[in-house]
Amino acid sequence: MDHINICAKGEVIPEYCYWDDIKLIHEALPEIDADDIDMSATVLGKKLNFPFIVTAITGGFPGAKKINANIAEACAELGIGMGVGSQRAAIEKIDKNSYSVIKKYDVPLIVGNIGAPQLVDQKKKKAFTDEMINEAIELIGADVMAVHLNFLQEAVQPEGDTNAVGCFDAIRRIARKFPIIVKETGAGISPRTAKKLSAVGIKAIDVAGMGGTSFAAVEMYRAMEKGDVVKGCVGNTFFDWGIPAPVSLISLKTNIPVIASGGIWNGLQAASAIALGACCAGGANLVLEAAMESAEKVKQRLTIVREELRAAMMLTGSKNVAELANAQYVILGRTKEWTGQL
Ligand SMILES: Cc1cc2nc3c(=O)[nH]c(=O)nc-3n(C[C@H](O)[C@H](O)[C@H](O)COP(=O)(O)O)c2cc1C
C-alpha cells in the first residue's frame, strides 16, 4: 500500500528520459493504410492485440483488489498482457482475493510474481517451497511466473531482505519445473546477468531498466517517514542507480525473448523498444493513477498507447510488428554515450 501511495504522489521518476533519445526515422511515403496495420504479436506463446504488458504492480491488501480488477478488465478488453504484484502476501496467507480477482477477466497473458529474495532463506524467513510457487501460479491462472530481482529496493528498504546468495541457483532449479521469466524492477539487466539467466531455461527477460519508477526513491520516502535517516540517505544517493532501460535492451545479446520496460509512458516509446529488439513493451506506473480510479480510465490510458504505437508504425512504414522490429532509428544523448560500453 505504501508503494502505491508513494508512486501515485509522483517524484519517483528520474528527470532524464532515455527512451526519448531513440529517434525512429520518418518515412514520408509510407504506402500503408492505417487501418491495415497489423499490431498483433505472439508473446510467450500468447496472441496479443498489440505488444504490451502491464507489468507487476500490486496485490496483498484490500485496496489492491480494485486496482487489479481495473487493470485486468482493461487488459482483457484490449487483448494485452498483465502481471500481478508480488504474490508473497498470498503465499503467506495475508490476502488472496486481491490477486485471484483477475481470473474473472479473459486476460490473454497472465504473469504471476514472486521475488528472488523469497527463493532463499532470509534472516527471519524461510525460502518459499515449490508447492507455494505452484499455489501462486494456480491462484491467478498464470501463464508464466515472473521472478523479480529487486536488490536495489531491498538494499534501501528499512526491513529489506538482503540475502542474495543462492538466488541464481534457485531460479535455475525452478525454471526446470515452472515457466519462469525474470524481471528487474527498475534498475535494468546487464549483459553479464542476462547471459547467465539465458542459459537456465527461462522463457524471457524483462529488463525493467532505470528511467521509470525508482524503488530507491520509493524506499527513500518510506525510510524518511519512519525516521530512518540512514536508509533515507542511501535511497537518495541511489535514486537513479541502474542501467537505463533502452541501454539495457540494446546491450543484451541473448537468444531468449526480451520484454522492454522501465519508464515507458507512451506508444512511441513502446515502438522504439520493438525497433531496438524487444518482443514486447511494458509498463507499470503509466497506468497506476488510472487503475486507482476505474477500468474505463485504464482502458483509455492504454488505448492512447495503442494509437501512438499505430501512428509510429504508420510513420516508419511498418505494416506489422516484424517490420517495426526492422525500422530505422538513431540514438542520441546520454543513451548514445552509454551504448557500446557494456
Ligand atoms: C506501485 C508499484 C508497485 C510495484 N510492485 C512490484 C512487484 O510487486 N513486483 C514486481 O516485480 N515489480 C513491481 N513493480 C515494478 C514494475 O513492475 C516495473 O518493473 C517498474 O515499475 C518499472 O516500470 P515503470 O517505470 O513503467 O513503472 C512495481 C511498480 C510500481 C509502480
Short mmCIF file of C-alpha atoms and ligand atoms in Angstrom, two decimals:
data_model
loop_
_atom_site.label_atom_id
_atom_site.label_comp_id
_atom_site.label_asym_id
_atom_site.label_seq_id
_atom_site.Cartn_x
_atom_site.Cartn_y
_atom_site.Cartn_z
CA MET A 1 0.00 0.00 0.00
CA ASP A 2 2.90 2.33 0.78
CA HIS A 3 4.31 1.71 -2.70
CA ILE A 4 1.03 2.62 -4.37
CA ASN A 5 0.56 5.76 -2.32
CA ILE A 6 4.13 6.97 -2.80
CA CYS A 7 4.16 6.25 -6.56
CA ALA A 8 0.77 7.90 -7.03
CA LYS A 9 2.10 11.11 -5.46
CA GLY A 10 4.89 11.21 -8.06
CA GLU A 11 8.50 12.24 -7.50
CA VAL A 12 9.80 8.71 -8.03
CA ILE A 13 10.93 9.11 -11.63
CA PRO A 14 14.40 10.38 -12.59
CA GLU A 15 14.35 13.55 -14.71
CA TYR A 16 16.18 12.29 -17.79
CA CYS A 17 14.08 10.34 -20.30
CA TYR A 18 16.33 7.82 -22.02
CA TRP A 19 13.59 6.44 -24.29
CA ASP A 20 13.27 9.84 -25.94
CA ASP A 21 16.89 9.50 -27.10
CA ILE A 22 15.71 6.88 -29.58
CA LYS A 23 14.50 8.56 -32.75
CA LEU A 24 12.67 6.38 -35.23
CA ILE A 25 13.23 7.55 -38.79
CA HIS A 26 10.25 9.14 -40.50
CA GLU A 27 9.10 7.66 -43.81
CA ALA A 28 7.29 10.41 -45.70
CA LEU A 29 5.79 7.94 -48.20
CA PRO A 30 4.71 5.01 -46.03
CA GLU A 31 2.32 3.42 -48.60
CA ILE A 32 0.29 1.87 -45.76
CA ASP A 33 -3.32 2.45 -44.77
CA ALA A 34 -3.51 2.97 -41.00
CA ASP A 35 -6.49 0.60 -40.76
CA ASP A 36 -4.50 -2.21 -42.39
CA ILE A 37 -1.68 -2.12 -39.85
CA ASP A 38 -1.44 -5.45 -38.04
CA MET A 39 -0.36 -4.67 -34.49
CA SER A 40 -0.79 -8.18 -33.15
CA ALA A 41 2.13 -10.10 -31.69
CA THR A 42 2.71 -13.50 -30.15
CA VAL A 43 4.37 -13.03 -26.79
CA LEU A 44 5.31 -16.02 -24.62
CA GLY A 45 3.09 -18.17 -26.81
CA LYS A 46 0.02 -15.93 -26.42
CA LYS A 47 -1.51 -13.75 -29.10
CA LEU A 48 -1.78 -10.12 -28.01
CA ASN A 49 -3.65 -7.45 -29.98
CA PHE A 50 -0.61 -5.22 -29.60
CA PRO A 51 2.74 -5.97 -27.97
CA PHE A 52 2.23 -4.58 -24.48
CA ILE A 53 2.09 -5.92 -20.91
CA VAL A 54 1.01 -4.01 -17.84
CA THR A 55 3.76 -5.24 -15.54
CA ALA A 56 3.58 -6.11 -11.84
CA ILE A 57 2.08 -3.51 -9.55
CA THR A 58 0.13 -4.83 -6.65
CA GLY A 59 -1.80 -7.33 -4.54
CA GLY A 60 -1.95 -8.31 -0.90
CA PHE A 61 -4.09 -5.64 0.74
CA PRO A 62 -7.83 -4.94 0.37
CA GLY A 63 -7.43 -1.82 -1.82
CA ALA A 64 -5.35 -3.81 -4.29
CA LYS A 65 -8.36 -5.85 -5.40
CA LYS A 66 -9.97 -2.92 -7.17
CA ILE A 67 -6.68 -1.91 -8.80
CA ASN A 68 -6.01 -5.40 -10.14
CA ALA A 69 -9.62 -5.80 -11.28
CA ASN A 70 -9.48 -2.46 -13.14
CA ILE A 71 -6.24 -3.42 -14.87
CA ALA A 72 -7.49 -6.92 -15.70
CA GLU A 73 -10.75 -5.64 -17.19
CA ALA A 74 -8.91 -3.17 -19.41
CA CYS A 75 -6.22 -5.67 -20.48
CA ALA A 76 -8.87 -8.28 -21.29
CA GLU A 77 -10.84 -5.81 -23.42
CA LEU A 78 -7.75 -4.58 -25.24
CA GLY A 79 -6.24 -8.06 -25.60
CA ILE A 80 -2.89 -7.43 -23.92
CA GLY A 81 -0.88 -8.99 -21.07
CA MET A 82 -0.96 -8.28 -17.38
CA GLY A 83 1.17 -9.09 -14.35
CA VAL A 84 0.14 -9.03 -10.71
CA GLY A 85 2.35 -7.65 -7.95
CA SER A 86 4.43 -9.82 -5.64
CA GLN A 87 2.31 -12.79 -4.54
CA ARG A 88 4.14 -13.04 -1.26
CA ALA A 89 1.08 -11.84 0.66
CA ALA A 90 -0.99 -14.63 -0.90
CA ILE A 91 1.65 -17.26 -0.18
CA GLU A 92 1.89 -16.01 3.42
CA LYS A 93 -1.93 -16.21 3.56
CA ILE A 94 -2.40 -12.49 4.28
CA ASP A 95 -4.71 -11.89 1.31
CA LYS A 96 -5.54 -13.89 -1.79
CA ASN A 97 -8.62 -12.18 -3.22
CA SER A 98 -6.79 -9.13 -4.48
CA TYR A 99 -4.87 -11.44 -6.84
CA SER A 100 -7.45 -14.09 -7.74
CA VAL A 101 -9.93 -11.37 -8.82
CA ILE A 102 -8.17 -11.17 -12.18
CA LYS A 103 -9.39 -14.67 -13.05
CA LYS A 104 -12.82 -13.13 -13.68
CA TYR A 105 -11.44 -11.47 -16.81
CA ASP A 106 -10.22 -13.02 -20.02
CA VAL A 107 -6.67 -11.61 -19.99
CA PRO A 108 -4.73 -13.28 -22.83
CA LEU A 109 -1.38 -13.40 -20.97
CA ILE A 110 -1.24 -13.55 -17.16
CA VAL A 111 2.07 -13.16 -15.36
CA GLY A 112 2.49 -14.22 -11.74
CA ASN A 113 5.09 -12.66 -9.46
CA ILE A 114 7.49 -13.67 -6.72
CA GLY A 115 10.68 -12.06 -5.51
CA ALA A 116 14.09 -13.65 -5.93
CA PRO A 117 14.86 -12.83 -2.27
CA GLN A 118 11.97 -15.12 -1.27
CA LEU A 119 13.63 -18.03 -3.06
CA VAL A 120 16.40 -18.22 -0.44
CA ASP A 121 16.35 -18.15 3.36
CA GLN A 122 16.32 -14.62 4.78
CA LYS A 123 17.20 -13.63 8.36
CA LYS A 124 13.74 -14.28 9.74
CA LYS A 125 12.03 -16.11 6.88
CA LYS A 126 12.41 -19.43 5.16
CA ALA A 127 12.59 -19.73 1.37
CA PHE A 128 9.34 -20.43 -0.50
CA THR A 129 8.86 -24.05 -1.48
CA ASP A 130 7.92 -25.31 -4.95
CA GLU A 131 4.43 -26.11 -3.62
CA MET A 132 4.00 -22.47 -2.63
CA ILE A 133 5.09 -21.32 -6.09
CA ASN A 134 2.66 -23.75 -7.68
CA GLU A 135 -0.14 -22.42 -5.47
CA ALA A 136 0.67 -18.85 -6.54
CA ILE A 137 0.51 -19.88 -10.22
CA GLU A 138 -2.84 -21.61 -9.75
CA LEU A 139 -4.32 -18.76 -7.70
CA ILE A 140 -4.35 -16.46 -10.73
CA GLY A 141 -4.12 -18.98 -13.60
CA ALA A 142 -0.70 -17.62 -14.52
CA ASP A 143 0.71 -18.47 -17.94
CA VAL A 144 4.20 -17.63 -16.69
CA MET A 145 5.67 -16.77 -13.32
CA ALA A 146 7.92 -13.71 -13.09
CA VAL A 147 10.75 -13.79 -10.59
CA HIS A 148 11.59 -10.21 -9.74
CA LEU A 149 15.10 -9.01 -8.99
CA ASN A 150 14.86 -6.07 -6.60
CA PHE A 151 18.08 -5.87 -4.66
CA LEU A 152 18.26 -2.10 -5.13
CA GLN A 153 14.97 -1.87 -3.23
CA GLU A 154 15.99 -4.41 -0.59
CA ALA A 155 19.27 -2.55 -0.01
CA VAL A 156 17.42 0.68 0.78
CA GLN A 157 14.30 -0.71 2.45
CA PRO A 158 14.33 -0.40 6.24
CA GLU A 159 13.09 -4.02 6.56
CA GLY A 160 14.88 -5.25 3.41
CA ASP A 161 15.67 -8.91 2.65
CA THR A 162 19.32 -8.55 1.74
CA ASN A 163 20.45 -12.19 1.44
CA ALA A 164 21.20 -12.70 -2.25
CA VAL A 165 23.40 -15.80 -2.24
CA GLY A 166 21.68 -18.74 -3.90
CA CYS A 167 19.07 -16.78 -5.88
CA PHE A 168 20.58 -17.75 -9.23
CA ASP A 169 20.65 -21.45 -8.32
CA ALA A 170 17.07 -21.21 -7.10
CA ILE A 171 15.98 -19.63 -10.41
CA ARG A 172 17.81 -22.37 -12.32
CA ARG A 173 16.05 -25.00 -10.23
CA ILE A 174 12.51 -23.64 -10.51
CA ALA A 175 12.94 -22.92 -14.24
CA ARG A 176 13.05 -26.70 -14.75
CA LYS A 177 9.63 -27.07 -13.11
CA PHE A 178 7.69 -23.92 -14.00
CA PRO A 179 7.52 -21.47 -16.93
CA ILE A 180 9.66 -18.66 -15.50
CA ILE A 181 10.51 -15.18 -16.71
CA VAL A 182 12.94 -12.96 -14.84
CA LYS A 183 12.29 -9.25 -14.44
CA GLU A 184 14.11 -6.37 -12.82
CA THR A 185 12.12 -3.71 -11.04
CA GLY A 186 13.63 -0.51 -12.42
CA ALA A 187 17.41 -0.94 -12.42
CA GLY A 188 17.94 -2.93 -15.65
CA ILE A 189 19.68 -6.19 -16.51
CA SER A 190 23.35 -6.24 -17.53
CA PRO A 191 24.65 -8.40 -20.41
CA ARG A 192 26.55 -10.49 -17.84
CA THR A 193 23.41 -11.27 -15.80
CA ALA A 194 21.38 -11.87 -18.97
CA LYS A 195 23.96 -14.35 -20.26
CA LYS A 196 23.77 -16.37 -17.04
CA LEU A 197 19.99 -16.29 -16.99
CA SER A 198 19.61 -17.19 -20.67
CA ALA A 199 21.39 -20.48 -20.06
CA VAL A 200 18.96 -21.88 -17.48
CA GLY A 201 15.78 -22.31 -19.49
CA ILE A 202 13.82 -19.21 -18.52
CA LYS A 203 11.23 -18.07 -21.08
CA ALA A 204 12.05 -14.34 -21.23
CA ILE A 205 13.82 -11.44 -19.56
CA ASP A 206 12.07 -8.16 -18.74
CA VAL A 207 14.83 -5.57 -18.47
CA ALA A 208 12.72 -3.14 -16.34
CA GLY A 209 15.51 -0.61 -16.63
CA MET A 210 16.30 2.68 -14.99
CA GLY A 211 14.44 5.79 -16.11
CA GLY A 212 10.99 4.98 -14.77
CA THR A 213 9.81 4.13 -11.28
CA SER A 214 12.79 4.22 -8.92
CA PHE A 215 12.43 1.86 -5.99
CA ALA A 216 15.38 3.59 -4.34
CA ALA A 217 13.20 6.70 -4.34
CA VAL A 218 10.12 4.83 -3.12
CA GLU A 219 12.04 3.31 -0.21
CA MET A 220 13.75 6.63 0.49
CA TYR A 221 10.33 8.19 1.18
CA ARG A 222 9.30 5.20 3.32
CA ALA A 223 12.54 5.35 5.31
CA MET A 224 12.19 9.11 5.87
CA GLU A 225 8.60 8.62 7.02
CA LYS A 226 9.82 6.06 9.56
CA GLY A 227 12.56 8.42 10.74
CA ASP A 228 15.28 6.12 9.34
CA VAL A 229 17.67 8.86 8.20
CA VAL A 230 20.45 6.44 7.28
CA LYS A 231 18.35 4.37 4.84
CA GLY A 232 16.72 7.56 3.59
CA CYS A 233 20.10 8.98 2.61
CA VAL A 234 21.15 5.70 0.96
CA GLY A 235 17.92 5.80 -1.09
CA ASN A 236 18.59 9.38 -2.15
CA THR A 237 22.12 8.55 -3.33
CA PHE A 238 20.85 5.60 -5.37
CA PHE A 239 17.80 7.44 -6.77
CA ASP A 240 18.88 6.91 -10.39
CA TRP A 241 21.03 3.82 -9.92
CA GLY A 242 20.89 1.24 -12.66
CA ILE A 243 21.16 0.68 -16.38
CA PRO A 244 18.81 2.89 -18.43
CA ALA A 245 16.08 0.71 -19.96
CA PRO A 246 16.96 1.25 -23.64
CA VAL A 247 20.67 0.79 -22.90
CA SER A 248 19.95 -2.49 -21.14
CA LEU A 249 17.81 -3.63 -24.07
CA ILE A 250 20.44 -2.69 -26.69
CA SER A 251 23.23 -4.36 -24.76
CA LEU A 252 21.61 -7.79 -24.30
CA LYS A 253 22.87 -10.38 -26.75
CA THR A 254 20.53 -13.20 -25.88
CA ASN A 255 18.52 -15.70 -27.85
CA ILE A 256 15.54 -15.60 -25.48
CA PRO A 257 12.76 -13.01 -25.85
CA VAL A 258 13.30 -9.67 -24.16
CA ILE A 259 10.49 -7.52 -22.78
CA ALA A 260 11.34 -3.82 -22.56
CA SER A 261 10.09 -1.78 -19.64
CA GLY A 262 11.17 0.91 -17.23
CA GLY A 263 9.99 4.43 -17.92
CA ILE A 264 7.70 3.67 -20.86
CA TRP A 265 4.91 6.26 -20.85
CA ASN A 266 3.65 6.21 -24.42
CA GLY A 267 3.25 4.14 -27.56
CA LEU A 268 6.07 5.91 -29.39
CA GLN A 269 8.49 4.71 -26.71
CA ALA A 270 6.94 1.24 -26.98
CA ALA A 271 7.55 1.36 -30.75
CA SER A 272 11.19 2.32 -30.12
CA ALA A 273 11.52 -0.66 -27.78
CA ILE A 274 10.32 -3.02 -30.53
CA ALA A 275 12.71 -1.43 -33.05
CA LEU A 276 15.55 -1.98 -30.58
CA GLY A 277 14.77 -5.71 -30.42
CA ALA A 278 12.16 -6.22 -27.70
CA CYS A 279 9.37 -8.76 -28.35
CA CYS A 280 7.03 -6.62 -26.30
CA ALA A 281 6.99 -3.39 -24.30
CA GLY A 282 5.65 -2.99 -20.77
CA GLY A 283 4.97 -0.52 -18.04
CA ALA A 284 3.56 -0.20 -14.56
CA ASN A 285 3.49 3.40 -13.38
CA LEU A 286 1.82 4.67 -16.56
CA VAL A 287 -1.49 3.06 -15.55
CA LEU A 288 -1.27 3.47 -11.78
CA GLU A 289 -3.31 6.66 -11.41
CA ALA A 290 -5.97 5.35 -13.82
CA ALA A 291 -6.08 1.95 -12.09
CA MET A 292 -6.88 3.62 -8.78
CA GLU A 293 -9.89 5.18 -10.49
CA SER A 294 -11.63 2.81 -12.91
CA ALA A 295 -11.26 0.14 -15.60
CA GLU A 296 -12.53 2.72 -18.10
CA LYS A 297 -9.63 5.08 -17.25
CA VAL A 298 -7.08 2.26 -17.59
CA LYS A 299 -8.61 1.34 -20.93
CA GLN A 300 -8.37 4.95 -22.10
CA ARG A 301 -4.74 5.22 -20.95
CA LEU A 302 -3.78 2.02 -22.80
CA THR A 303 -5.82 2.94 -25.89
CA ILE A 304 -3.68 6.08 -26.16
CA VAL A 305 -0.58 3.86 -26.01
CA ARG A 306 -2.04 1.61 -28.74
CA GLU A 307 -2.89 4.52 -31.03
CA GLU A 308 0.55 6.11 -30.55
CA LEU A 309 2.09 2.77 -31.44
CA ARG A 310 -0.11 2.59 -34.55
CA ALA A 311 0.98 6.10 -35.59
CA ALA A 312 4.64 5.17 -35.08
CA MET A 313 4.13 2.06 -37.22
CA MET A 314 2.48 4.04 -39.99
CA LEU A 315 5.14 6.76 -39.95
CA THR A 316 8.01 4.26 -40.08
CA GLY A 317 6.31 2.36 -42.92
CA SER A 318 5.79 -0.75 -40.78
CA LYS A 319 2.77 -2.88 -41.79
CA ASN A 320 3.26 -5.25 -38.87
CA VAL A 321 5.33 -5.73 -35.73
CA ALA A 322 8.00 -7.73 -37.59
CA GLU A 323 8.53 -4.75 -39.91
CA LEU A 324 8.62 -2.37 -36.94
CA ALA A 325 11.40 -4.53 -35.49
CA ASN A 326 13.41 -3.62 -38.60
CA ALA A 327 12.59 0.10 -38.54
CA GLN A 328 15.50 2.51 -38.78
CA TYR A 329 16.47 4.66 -35.81
CA VAL A 330 19.22 6.86 -34.46
CA ILE A 331 20.36 7.09 -30.86
CA LEU A 332 21.08 10.45 -29.28
CA GLY A 333 22.06 12.00 -25.97
CA ARG A 334 23.02 10.06 -22.85
CA THR A 335 21.74 6.80 -24.30
CA LYS A 336 24.29 7.13 -27.10
CA GLU A 337 27.00 7.85 -24.54
CA TRP A 338 26.19 4.61 -22.69
CA THR A 339 25.79 2.48 -25.80
CA GLY A 340 28.68 0.21 -26.72
CA GLN A 341 30.32 0.44 -23.31
CA LEU A 342 28.62 -2.55 -21.65
C1 LIG B 1 3.39 0.76 -7.17
C2 LIG B 1 4.31 -0.23 -7.81
C3 LIG B 1 4.45 -1.49 -7.25
C4 LIG B 1 5.27 -2.46 -7.84
N1 LIG B 1 5.34 -3.71 -7.30
C5 LIG B 1 6.04 -4.69 -7.96
C6 LIG B 1 6.01 -6.03 -7.51
O1 LIG B 1 5.34 -6.37 -6.53
N2 LIG B 1 6.73 -6.95 -8.21
C7 LIG B 1 7.47 -6.61 -9.31
O2 LIG B 1 8.08 -7.47 -9.94
N3 LIG B 1 7.53 -5.33 -9.74
C8 LIG B 1 6.83 -4.38 -9.10
N4 LIG B 1 6.86 -3.09 -9.57
C9 LIG B 1 7.79 -2.76 -10.65
C10 LIG B 1 7.16 -2.70 -12.02
O3 LIG B 1 6.64 -3.95 -12.42
C11 LIG B 1 8.19 -2.22 -13.08
O4 LIG B 1 9.19 -3.18 -13.26
C12 LIG B 1 8.85 -0.91 -12.71
O5 LIG B 1 7.94 -0.07 -12.02
C13 LIG B 1 9.36 -0.17 -13.90
O6 LIG B 1 8.30 0.15 -14.79
P1 LIG B 1 7.64 1.64 -14.86
O7 LIG B 1 8.78 2.59 -14.97
O8 LIG B 1 6.75 1.57 -16.03
O9 LIG B 1 6.90 1.82 -13.58
C14 LIG B 1 6.01 -2.13 -9.01
C15 LIG B 1 5.86 -0.85 -9.57
C16 LIG B 1 5.02 0.08 -9.00
C17 LIG B 1 4.89 1.44 -9.66
#
